[in-house]
Amino acid sequence: MQGQACRGPPLLLHPPHRLLRLRLRLHHHLRLVLLLLCVAAQWRGALAQYELCKSLVNTDEGALWEEYACQPKSLSMKDFMRIRVEPPGITCGDPPERFCTLENPYLCSDECDASNPDLAHPPQLMADRERGGLITYWQSVTWSRYPEPLLANITLTWNKTLELTGDVLITFEYGRPTVMVLEKSMNHGRTWQPYQYYADDCLEAFNMPAKRIQELSAANVTRVICTERYSRWVGSKNEKAVRFEVRPRLEIFAGPRLVNMEALYTRMESVKGLREFFTFTNLRLRLLRPALGGTYVQRDNLLKYFYAISNIEVPARCKCNLHASQCVFTEGNLQCVCEHNTAGQDCTRCKRGYKAKSWKPGSYLPTPNGTPNSCAQAGMSAGSTDCECYGHSNRCSYIEFLNIVTCVSCKHNTRGQNCQHCRLGYFRNASAELDDESVCVECNCNQLGSVHDRCNGTGYCQCKEGTGGLKCDECLPGFFWRQGCVPNVCDDVTLPCQNGGTCVQNQRCACKPEYKGTLCQQSVCEAGKCSGATSLSPSLPALLLCPVLYPLLSATRLLS
Ligand SMILES: *[C@@H]1O[C@H](CO)[C@@H](O)[C@H](O)[C@H]1NC(C)=O
Ligand SMILES: *[C@@H]1O[C@H](CO)[C@@H](O)[C@H](O)[C@H]1NC(C)=O
Ligand SMILES: *[C@@H]1O[C@H](CO)[C@@H](O)[C@H](O)[C@H]1NC(C)=O
Ligand SMILES: *[C@@H]1O[C@H](CO)[C@@H](O)[C@H](O)[C@H]1NC(C)=O
Ligand SMILES: *[C@@H]1O[C@H](CO)[C@@H](O)[C@H](O)[C@H]1NC(C)=O
Ligand SMILES: [Ca+2]
């Protein structure tokens, strides 16, 4: 940025690309501090681009903060990675075992023993800082179960979105694998994709033609290729490195020795998928076949086949969406120190109270300072042409016919010109701010009990007859639930069962044997016939209701 920020007035120095200027009135005794800040800004600016998120600039009206797109420095990410090795038991030494090397295959006296610190080869030795020339390495078991393949996965996790800035470099002691895949995940391990294939024979191993990195051009720099360069046997001492080439890819745009970074950053903004190509949260090495020493597997000596990795270098920077120049390691995790009123581990949202505009990543353009795309304080950026969606959408479209700007694809179940309403079937959470992701709560109306799936502003659903409750899942008095509320058939108060019958769950009367009908109001003795088996001892009401039987019984009594 060549120290432009400190020469005033800034309005003349910078193109009007919407830098957010925050006014700050300075007292006289702060002038010196300001001067020092400016000197520091000039010095750092001369070294690299996008290192500074903001700087104080002096104007006639006092000092102003001027903001720029910014990104953290590249780091050696092996210091922050977690390593998992699979399958369990793939690390050598438990139980202890002997091995030998491809160069010295008849001297199998080396030993791996997990219980002896001097002979153990645990996974963390792939990421340690080696001292005094002592090489430390992780080592797998030997291929004693040949012809079953010797497979191992090494998964590297950061719990942070990162961007590769240089070559991933994996150092194999005792020979590089003949077949291997490097994979990456961009979503913390939920899904994986191949990054590069490695084989001594790409066609045989992956049915892919062998490619060299030099064959890539600007048009296909993000292509996933299979390379034979790092798998051929040249002796385990001569060549230990397996690379995932990042720098040659960057040089396609920035030129040799990355002299023209402006060109690279310009392409980062314009070439679709370019930034994503270098973005990852996890890496995984799938080791599929160990070094064979340039010949076929020799079954009589399988103790010379295994994997051993002494170092994994991952030069990368924290991805902060051009909203942070610092990335710190706190509580075991990397975290962007977000500026521009943004928040979140990757600065992917606006800070509370700064959601007047929707969140956007910063932009490298225009070079050299880029555009910060800062989040703005609510209420500060009104105006009919702004795209204001309370953080529920990043896109607006202009409807010529109505002459309005309206949000497109409101998320979080919102709708409306500014995503300020809740979708049908949702209601506004009164205790949540309009820019809260959970501002719209599902009505959740009972399908059987309600008229439709909409509810009013306090979450009340509209209930069918006989139905009540917030969600229409309860029956009013006089109704019972059977796929919705239906009127009671019987109850203890207004619809009692008659003639000694009992009401079963308001659904039916259980009648005495002599009666029938919904409320047991009717005698079974109808049309002059009664069932003999059920009327051996008729009760008095039964007799009264049974005009045919009665005279008969009376006659019998008279005769006896
Ligand atoms: C390695 O990971 C892949 C998924 O990418 C899985 O299919 C495979 O079974 C794993 N191999 C081992 C040895 O755990
Ligand atoms: C990942 O990082 C986030 C943010 O720093 C943190 O909340 C979360 O607990 C971390 N997860 C793990 C497994 O460390
Ligand atoms: C990439 O494109 C160049 C031409 O632009 C072509 O020569 C080369 O073969 C392509 N590489 C791959 C891996 O497809
Ligand atoms: C409403 O919003 C508040 C504040 O965000 C939240 O604590 C509460 O759980 C929300 N209520 C519902 C029903 O989602
Ligand atoms: C929603 O309906 C309930 C019950 O009918 C009523 O008490 C409440 O006042 C209504 N709320 C609104 C905001 O209309
Ligand atoms: Ca090591």
XYZ file of C-alpha atoms and ligand atoms in Angstrom:
631
model
C 0.000 0.000 0.000
C 3.109 2.168 -0.221
C 2.153 4.230 2.804
C -0.559 6.160 1.034
C -2.659 6.165 4.167
C -0.454 8.665 5.915
C -0.276 11.314 3.279
C -3.360 13.486 3.451
C -5.923 14.303 2.487
C -7.090 10.716 1.954
C -10.081 11.569 -0.218
C -7.707 12.598 -2.988
C -5.427 9.638 -2.560
C -7.916 6.846 -2.711
C -10.431 6.050 -5.400
C -13.909 6.406 -3.875
C -14.387 2.679 -3.319
C -16.596 2.855 -0.270
C -13.999 2.818 2.468
C -15.756 3.138 5.752
C -14.449 6.139 7.516
C -14.991 6.348 11.227
C -14.384 9.708 12.641
C -12.205 10.077 15.644
C -11.382 13.400 17.149
C -7.890 13.524 18.519
C -6.433 15.541 21.312
C -3.121 17.190 20.764
C -1.161 14.780 22.879
C -2.310 11.867 20.700
C -0.729 13.317 17.598
C 2.601 11.678 18.305
C 0.976 8.255 18.704
C -0.740 8.792 15.399
C 2.507 9.691 13.727
C 4.149 6.506 15.024
C 1.220 4.402 13.819
C 1.580 5.920 10.412
C 5.278 5.192 10.229
C 4.580 1.587 11.163
C 1.859 1.365 8.554
C 4.185 2.674 5.841
C 6.917 0.260 6.761
C 4.657 -2.773 6.865
C 2.787 -1.740 3.787
C 5.942 -1.722 1.763
C 6.612 -5.360 2.624
C 3.398 -7.026 1.601
C -0.158 -6.388 0.617
C -3.294 -6.803 2.675
C -1.442 -6.904 5.967
C -3.329 -4.052 7.551
C -7.069 -3.935 8.282
C -7.184 -0.238 9.061
C -5.072 2.778 9.765
C -5.565 6.229 11.149
C -5.331 8.964 8.592
C -4.975 12.632 9.334
C -7.324 15.086 7.751
C -8.237 18.715 8.299
C -11.200 17.547 10.354
C -9.091 15.311 12.589
C -8.127 11.645 12.403
C -10.189 9.045 10.599
C -9.964 5.271 10.509
C -9.578 4.031 7.000
C -10.250 0.331 6.425
C -8.710 -2.103 3.951
C -9.110 -5.723 2.942
C -6.672 -7.713 5.070
C -5.490 -11.267 5.662
C -3.267 -13.033 8.198
C 0.266 -14.122 7.438
C 1.064 -17.578 6.213
C 2.048 -19.990 8.988
C 3.446 -23.463 9.348
C 0.155 -25.169 10.126
C 1.758 -28.400 11.308
C 2.095 -26.699 14.688
C -1.691 -26.591 15.062
C -2.852 -29.814 13.448
C -4.396 -32.855 15.056
C -3.322 -36.171 13.551
C -5.414 -39.323 13.424
C -4.032 -42.555 12.010
C -6.314 -45.354 10.845
C -7.014 -48.244 11.035
C -6.318 -48.785 14.734
C -3.229 -50.931 15.170
C -1.551 -49.648 12.000
C 1.232 -47.969 13.986
C 4.122 -50.385 14.556
C 5.381 -51.547 17.923
C 2.397 -53.093 19.658
C 3.400 -55.899 19.784
C 7.083 -55.118 19.067
C 8.229 -56.164 15.610
C 11.364 -56.301 13.518
C 11.842 -54.619 10.170
C 14.518 -53.939 7.601
C 15.009 -51.461 4.795
C 14.701 -51.836 1.043
C 18.387 -50.989 0.651
C 19.476 -53.458 3.282
C 16.862 -56.209 3.072
C 18.847 -58.995 4.713
C 19.616 -57.183 7.938
C 16.240 -57.249 9.613
C 17.427 -56.327 13.065
C 15.758 -52.932 13.433
C 13.008 -52.956 15.987
C 9.846 -50.978 16.575
C 8.572 -51.142 20.156
C 5.795 -48.819 21.280
C 6.652 -49.350 24.942
C 10.236 -48.161 24.531
C 10.532 -44.385 23.866
C 13.734 -44.914 21.893
C 12.156 -47.489 19.576
C 8.583 -46.128 19.345
C 7.232 -44.381 16.243
C 3.960 -42.701 17.267
C 1.960 -40.375 14.918
C 3.028 -37.134 16.617
C 6.543 -37.613 15.222
C 5.151 -36.494 11.842
C 4.695 -32.969 13.205
C 7.409 -32.505 15.820
C 10.268 -30.054 15.633
C 13.357 -32.156 15.186
C 16.466 -31.096 17.063
C 20.151 -31.834 16.567
C 19.733 -33.585 13.231
C 17.811 -36.464 14.790
C 15.081 -37.574 12.392
C 11.925 -38.753 14.146
C 9.111 -40.489 12.293
C 5.816 -42.317 12.468
C 6.043 -45.863 11.187
C 3.416 -48.422 10.229
C 3.421 -52.165 10.789
C 5.131 -54.183 8.051
C 3.278 -55.807 5.171
C 3.319 -59.237 6.784
C -0.281 -59.930 5.755
C 0.462 -59.679 2.034
C -1.389 -60.090 -0.405
C -3.972 -58.246 1.702
C -3.246 -54.567 0.895
C -1.359 -52.478 3.430
C -3.665 -49.490 3.886
C -3.391 -46.494 6.181
C -5.224 -43.189 6.437
C -3.580 -40.169 8.010
C -6.141 -37.474 8.730
C -5.015 -33.944 9.590
C -7.564 -31.726 11.283
C -7.466 -28.039 12.165
C -11.055 -27.145 13.056
C -10.484 -23.959 11.069
C -10.869 -22.971 7.457
C -7.413 -22.452 5.957
C -5.917 -21.462 2.605
C -2.796 -23.119 1.239
C -0.020 -20.638 0.480
C 2.794 -23.023 -0.421
C 3.497 -26.666 -1.256
C 2.298 -29.376 1.104
C 5.425 -31.420 1.696
C 5.365 -34.946 3.097
C 8.697 -36.560 3.923
C 8.864 -40.348 3.698
C 11.772 -42.125 5.285
C 12.607 -45.547 3.721
C 10.872 -44.850 0.416
C 7.772 -43.100 -0.890
C 4.512 -45.018 -1.406
C 3.891 -46.375 -4.877
C 0.169 -45.557 -4.634
C -1.386 -42.776 -2.588
C -4.213 -40.214 -2.662
C -4.293 -36.803 -1.026
C -7.826 -35.747 -0.114
C -9.289 -32.617 1.410
C -12.429 -31.611 3.227
C -13.832 -28.090 3.280
C -16.491 -28.799 5.891
C -14.673 -30.261 8.877
C -14.667 -33.806 7.556
C -18.310 -34.198 6.572
C -17.461 -34.630 2.902
C -14.147 -35.308 1.204
C -12.786 -34.791 -2.298
C -9.595 -35.907 -3.988
C -6.851 -33.277 -4.177
C -4.192 -35.228 -6.044
C -3.454 -38.821 -7.045
C 0.031 -40.293 -6.769
C 1.166 -43.550 -8.350
C 4.179 -45.068 -10.090
C 1.701 -46.048 -12.808
C -1.347 -43.742 -12.883
C -3.139 -45.697 -15.577
C -2.833 -48.965 -13.701
C -3.603 -47.572 -10.231
C -6.352 -45.053 -11.002
C -7.099 -45.420 -14.699
C -5.941 -41.821 -15.132
C -3.328 -40.480 -17.545
C -0.195 -39.231 -15.801
C 0.090 -35.436 -15.772
C 2.799 -33.083 -14.722
C 2.156 -29.868 -12.914
C 3.922 -27.976 -15.700
C 1.127 -29.010 -18.044
C -1.423 -26.962 -16.130
C -2.397 -23.573 -17.451
C -4.595 -20.751 -16.199
C -7.584 -22.508 -17.706
C -7.183 -25.773 -15.772
C -5.125 -24.870 -12.715
C -7.776 -26.322 -10.395
C -7.852 -29.707 -12.140
C -7.287 -32.780 -9.978
C -4.453 -34.756 -11.590
C -2.562 -37.992 -11.116
C 1.204 -37.581 -10.974
C 3.974 -40.191 -11.247
C 6.691 -37.792 -10.231
C 6.730 -38.676 -6.532
C 6.149 -42.420 -6.643
C 8.926 -43.800 -8.813
C 11.745 -45.607 -7.032
C 14.998 -43.641 -7.014
C 16.365 -44.972 -3.732
C 14.937 -44.027 -0.386
C 17.845 -41.750 0.526
C 17.806 -39.814 -2.722
C 14.255 -38.631 -2.749
C 12.013 -38.541 0.270
C 9.600 -35.758 -0.658
C 6.046 -36.023 -1.877
C 4.576 -32.663 -2.758
C 1.215 -31.166 -3.416
C 2.294 -28.305 -5.621
C 0.717 -25.020 -4.643
C 3.460 -22.589 -5.529
C 3.702 -23.608 -9.207
C -0.044 -23.120 -9.423
C 0.205 -19.629 -7.930
C 3.089 -18.833 -10.266
C 0.858 -19.461 -13.266
C -0.776 -16.145 -12.330
C 1.878 -14.318 -10.314
C 4.850 -15.234 -12.477
C 8.149 -16.826 -11.434
C 9.092 -16.144 -7.794
C 5.608 -14.667 -7.355
C 6.777 -11.246 -8.522
C 3.321 -10.099 -9.581
C 1.032 -10.789 -6.666
C -1.450 -8.170 -7.896
C -2.161 -10.319 -10.917
C -2.721 -13.313 -8.663
C -5.094 -11.486 -6.335
C -7.013 -10.099 -9.278
C -7.488 -13.651 -10.573
C -8.552 -14.826 -7.113
C -11.539 -12.522 -7.443
C -12.405 -13.340 -11.028
C -11.626 -17.013 -11.667
C -14.458 -19.159 -10.413
C -13.389 -21.847 -7.954
C -9.795 -20.598 -7.675
C -9.917 -19.523 -4.017
C -11.966 -22.608 -3.122
C -9.284 -24.814 -4.653
C -6.786 -23.725 -2.014
C -9.338 -23.769 0.821
C -9.594 -26.671 3.271
C -10.320 -27.606 6.874
C -8.846 -31.130 6.839
C -6.388 -33.105 4.744
C -6.125 -36.842 4.453
C -3.357 -39.056 3.088
C -4.650 -42.393 1.899
C -1.618 -44.644 1.732
C -2.544 -47.504 -0.604
C 0.716 -49.315 -1.420
C 4.170 -48.869 0.175
C 7.499 -48.429 -1.587
C 8.562 -51.628 -3.342
C 12.167 -50.809 -4.246
C 11.463 -50.681 -7.970
C 10.523 -54.333 -8.312
C 7.682 -56.719 -7.529
C 6.655 -57.618 -4.006
C 9.039 -60.224 -2.672
C 6.941 -62.473 -0.499
C 9.869 -64.128 1.208
C 10.817 -60.862 2.907
C 7.818 -58.712 3.814
C 9.578 -56.993 6.716
C 10.974 -54.374 4.322
C 7.587 -53.021 3.250
C 5.968 -50.346 5.442
C 5.268 -46.592 5.586
C 7.377 -44.124 7.548
C 6.713 -40.363 7.603
C 9.065 -37.975 9.357
C 7.423 -34.647 8.581
C 4.325 -33.017 7.098
C 4.653 -29.355 6.176
C 1.453 -27.401 5.522
C 2.096 -23.729 4.769
C -1.232 -21.935 4.914
C -3.046 -18.960 6.315
C -6.246 -18.732 8.303
C -9.118 -17.934 5.996
C -10.745 -14.839 7.485
C -12.555 -13.657 4.361
C -10.265 -10.596 4.170
C -11.617 -9.313 7.469
C -8.648 -10.042 9.767
C -4.886 -9.633 9.747
C -4.357 -11.756 12.857
C -5.177 -15.356 13.606
C -4.622 -16.581 17.150
C -4.432 -19.997 18.773
C -6.733 -19.973 21.797
C -8.111 -22.893 23.769
C -6.666 -25.347 21.275
C -8.231 -23.754 18.198
C -7.282 -21.197 15.596
C -9.491 -18.134 15.470
C -9.474 -15.055 13.240
C -9.249 -11.752 15.123
C -12.073 -10.215 13.149
C -12.087 -6.545 12.159
C -14.537 -4.543 10.033
C -17.288 -5.244 12.631
C -17.390 -8.915 11.689
C -17.437 -11.926 13.980
C -17.126 -15.709 13.964
C -14.191 -18.104 13.672
C -13.745 -17.183 9.970
C -15.313 -13.674 10.230
C -18.300 -14.919 8.248
C -20.978 -12.816 9.886
C -21.624 -9.311 11.095
C -21.120 -8.473 14.749
C -24.207 -7.932 16.917
C -25.602 -4.486 16.285
C -23.816 -4.207 12.922
C -26.265 -5.877 10.621
C -27.600 -2.919 8.693
C -26.119 -4.399 5.534
C -25.722 -8.063 4.870
C -22.319 -9.659 5.410
C -19.850 -9.822 2.514
C -16.285 -11.040 2.300
C -13.686 -8.379 1.692
C -12.337 -8.057 -1.835
C -8.764 -7.957 -3.112
C -9.937 -5.400 -5.626
C -9.129 -2.735 -6.434
C -5.464 -3.400 -5.766
C -3.432 -2.606 -3.769
C -5.749 -2.037 -0.795
C -8.889 -3.888 -1.784
C -12.349 -3.230 -0.405
C -13.124 -4.060 3.225
C -16.897 -4.533 2.819
C -17.265 -3.754 6.491
C -20.423 -4.467 8.411
C -22.294 -1.308 9.265
C -24.043 -0.291 12.422
C -27.787 -0.777 12.254
C -29.521 2.423 11.242
C -26.431 3.928 9.640
C -26.952 2.945 6.047
C -30.560 3.615 5.232
C -31.493 4.397 1.669
C -33.865 2.983 -0.867
C -31.240 1.413 -3.104
C -29.422 -0.473 -0.369
C -29.811 -4.066 -0.222
C -30.989 -4.506 3.352
C -32.091 -7.972 4.308
C -31.324 -8.088 8.038
C -28.647 -10.655 7.330
C -31.067 -13.191 5.869
C -29.908 -12.761 2.282
C -26.859 -11.488 0.425
C -28.677 -10.670 -2.762
C -31.196 -8.114 -3.941
C -32.811 -7.555 -7.253
C -34.362 -4.488 -8.747
C -37.948 -4.818 -9.873
C -38.334 -2.200 -12.550
C -42.093 -2.512 -12.760
C -42.507 -1.557 -9.098
C -39.349 0.530 -8.851
C -38.195 -1.254 -5.726
C -35.136 -3.157 -4.625
C -36.074 -6.410 -2.982
C -34.135 -9.139 -1.221
C -33.822 -12.423 -3.082
C -33.976 -15.897 -1.477
C -34.469 -14.796 2.131
C -33.104 -17.496 4.420
C -34.006 -18.523 7.974
C -37.695 -18.829 7.031
C -38.069 -15.133 6.385
C -39.710 -13.377 3.471
C -40.541 -9.876 2.305
C -38.794 -7.010 0.590
C -36.219 -6.782 3.375
C -36.702 -10.330 4.688
C -38.542 -8.638 7.546
C -41.530 -11.010 7.664
C -41.842 -14.677 8.522
C -42.797 -17.246 5.915
C -46.264 -18.747 6.128
C -46.217 -21.457 8.731
C -43.756 -19.473 10.889
C -44.207 -16.713 13.440
C -42.001 -13.935 14.723
C -40.080 -14.679 17.914
C -40.861 -11.523 19.873
C -37.736 -11.780 22.023
C -35.375 -12.119 19.047
C -33.957 -9.237 17.021
C -35.014 -8.976 13.404
C -31.506 -9.950 12.291
C -31.422 -13.042 14.500
C -31.185 -16.345 12.637
C -33.942 -17.767 14.818
C -36.325 -14.841 14.445
C -38.925 -17.014 12.711
C -40.234 -19.977 14.662
C -42.178 -22.799 13.072
C -45.916 -22.753 13.927
C -45.955 -26.514 14.233
C -49.760 -26.653 14.122
C -51.245 -30.094 14.643
C -52.236 -31.261 11.175
C -55.391 -33.017 12.330
C -56.511 -30.388 14.799
C -55.925 -27.184 12.869
C -57.594 -25.531 9.907
C -54.260 -24.804 8.192
C -50.570 -24.699 9.090
C -50.438 -20.953 9.741
C -50.514 -19.281 13.131
C -50.893 -15.769 14.457
C -48.207 -13.476 15.817
C -47.994 -15.250 19.149
C -47.885 -18.746 17.702
C -51.561 -19.632 18.063
C -52.868 -21.990 15.395
C -56.421 -21.790 14.099
C -58.263 -24.806 15.462
C -61.091 -26.908 14.093
C -64.343 -27.183 16.031
C -63.948 -28.899 19.389
C -60.156 -28.430 19.308
C -58.022 -26.132 21.443
C -54.530 -25.447 22.720
C -51.720 -23.364 21.206
C -51.046 -25.947 18.534
C -54.600 -27.374 18.304
C -53.599 -30.672 19.782
C -56.075 -30.712 22.686
C -59.811 -31.381 22.790
C -62.321 -29.037 24.350
C -64.755 -30.418 26.970
C -67.356 -32.603 25.275
C -64.864 -33.889 22.661
C -62.355 -36.691 22.508
C -59.311 -37.271 20.224
C -59.713 -39.643 17.332
C -57.669 -38.298 14.387
C -58.776 -34.864 15.474
C -61.397 -33.990 18.040
C -64.816 -35.610 17.621
C -67.850 -35.066 19.876
C -68.195 -37.359 22.874
C -70.605 -40.260 22.434
C -71.209 -40.433 26.149
C -69.992 -38.813 29.354
C -70.903 -38.535 33.001
C -72.769 -35.245 32.814
C -74.744 -34.432 29.701
C -74.697 -37.759 27.886
C -74.796 -40.467 30.547
C -75.206 -44.107 29.524
C -78.582 -45.388 30.552
C -79.896 -48.583 32.094
C -76.742 -49.302 34.067
C -74.398 -48.996 31.074
C -70.921 -47.519 31.567
C -69.179 -44.942 29.426
C -65.871 -46.199 27.967
C -63.397 -43.338 27.238
C -66.261 -41.133 26.043
C -66.355 -43.242 22.931
C -69.107 -45.783 23.578
C -71.464 -47.103 26.220
C -70.838 -50.619 27.454
C -74.429 -51.778 27.936
C -75.943 -54.409 30.174
C -76.804 -57.491 28.113
C -80.485 -56.628 27.833
C -79.886 -53.204 26.320
C -78.483 -51.752 23.222
C -78.289 -48.456 21.452
C -75.703 -45.707 21.640
C -76.701 -44.824 25.189
C -78.140 -48.258 26.054
C -81.534 -46.707 25.781
C -83.046 -49.559 23.870
C -84.032 -53.051 25.028
C -82.773 -56.014 23.110
C -86.326 -57.435 23.281
C -87.797 -56.067 20.154
C -90.431 -57.195 17.738
C -91.735 -59.661 20.312
C -88.655 -61.870 20.626
C -86.107 -61.998 23.419
C -82.978 -64.066 23.559
C -83.627 -66.717 26.218
C -80.040 -67.236 27.118
C -79.541 -63.651 28.117
C -82.761 -63.105 30.046
C -82.742 -65.861 32.642
C -83.137 -63.404 35.472
C -84.792 -60.358 34.075
C -84.612 -57.205 36.069
C -87.687 -55.222 36.878
C -87.210 -52.593 34.154
C -86.658 -55.382 31.671
C -89.996 -56.853 32.623
C -91.704 -53.527 32.286
C -90.295 -53.092 28.808
C -91.161 -56.575 27.702
C -94.905 -56.671 27.146
C -95.011 -60.130 25.557
C -93.080 -61.931 28.216
C -94.895 -60.292 31.122
C -98.313 -61.903 30.681
C -96.629 -65.269 30.270
C -94.735 -64.930 33.523
C -97.868 -63.754 35.315
C -99.767 -66.741 34.017
C -97.121 -69.145 35.273
C -97.246 -67.575 38.700
C -101.060 -67.878 38.806
C -100.950 -71.503 37.883
C -98.427 -72.521 40.562
C -9.657 -44.369 4.648
O -10.671 -43.429 4.379
C -11.566 -43.834 3.355
C -12.538 -42.724 3.108
O -11.937 -41.659 2.471
C -12.270 -45.095 3.750
O -13.133 -45.516 2.709
C -11.266 -46.173 4.050
O -11.913 -47.320 4.536
C -10.255 -45.695 5.070
N -9.204 -46.670 5.179
C -8.783 -47.111 6.340
C -7.659 -48.097 6.264
O -9.247 -46.763 7.419
C -13.798 -25.845 16.872
O -13.654 -24.439 16.993
C -14.804 -23.784 17.492
C -14.557 -22.293 17.465
O -13.324 -21.954 18.026
C -15.116 -24.283 18.894
O -16.284 -23.678 19.372
C -15.290 -25.797 18.860
O -15.480 -26.292 20.158
C -14.067 -26.441 18.237
N -14.285 -27.879 18.103
C -13.397 -28.757 18.526
C -13.740 -30.190 18.309
O -12.358 -28.420 19.062
C -4.501 -27.682 -19.421
O -4.687 -26.850 -20.531
C -3.590 -26.819 -21.439
C -3.917 -25.835 -22.530
O -4.380 -24.641 -21.977
C -3.369 -28.195 -22.024
O -2.248 -28.183 -22.858
C -3.140 -29.170 -20.883
O -3.041 -30.480 -21.391
C -4.267 -29.102 -19.874
N -3.903 -29.922 -18.734
C -4.722 -30.836 -18.214
C -4.223 -31.543 -17.022
O -5.824 -31.066 -18.667
C -36.646 -16.619 20.720
O -35.447 -15.883 20.696
C -34.719 -15.942 21.907
C -33.561 -14.986 21.789
O -32.847 -15.208 20.606
C -34.284 -17.384 22.145
O -33.567 -17.477 23.354
C -35.519 -18.273 22.203
O -35.123 -19.630 22.312
C -36.362 -18.092 20.954
N -37.608 -18.814 21.121
C -37.994 -19.792 20.293
C -39.329 -20.416 20.555
O -37.287 -20.160 19.359
C -53.314 -14.975 18.772
O -54.450 -15.733 19.122
C -54.623 -15.875 20.530
C -55.796 -16.840 20.746
O -56.793 -16.593 19.815
C -54.881 -14.508 21.147
O -55.040 -14.626 22.540
C -53.677 -13.637 20.830
O -53.915 -12.306 21.299
C -53.452 -13.577 19.341
N -52.224 -12.841 19.098
C -52.118 -11.951 18.115
C -50.831 -11.235 18.029
O -53.029 -11.736 17.334
Ca 9.613 -35.802 12.778
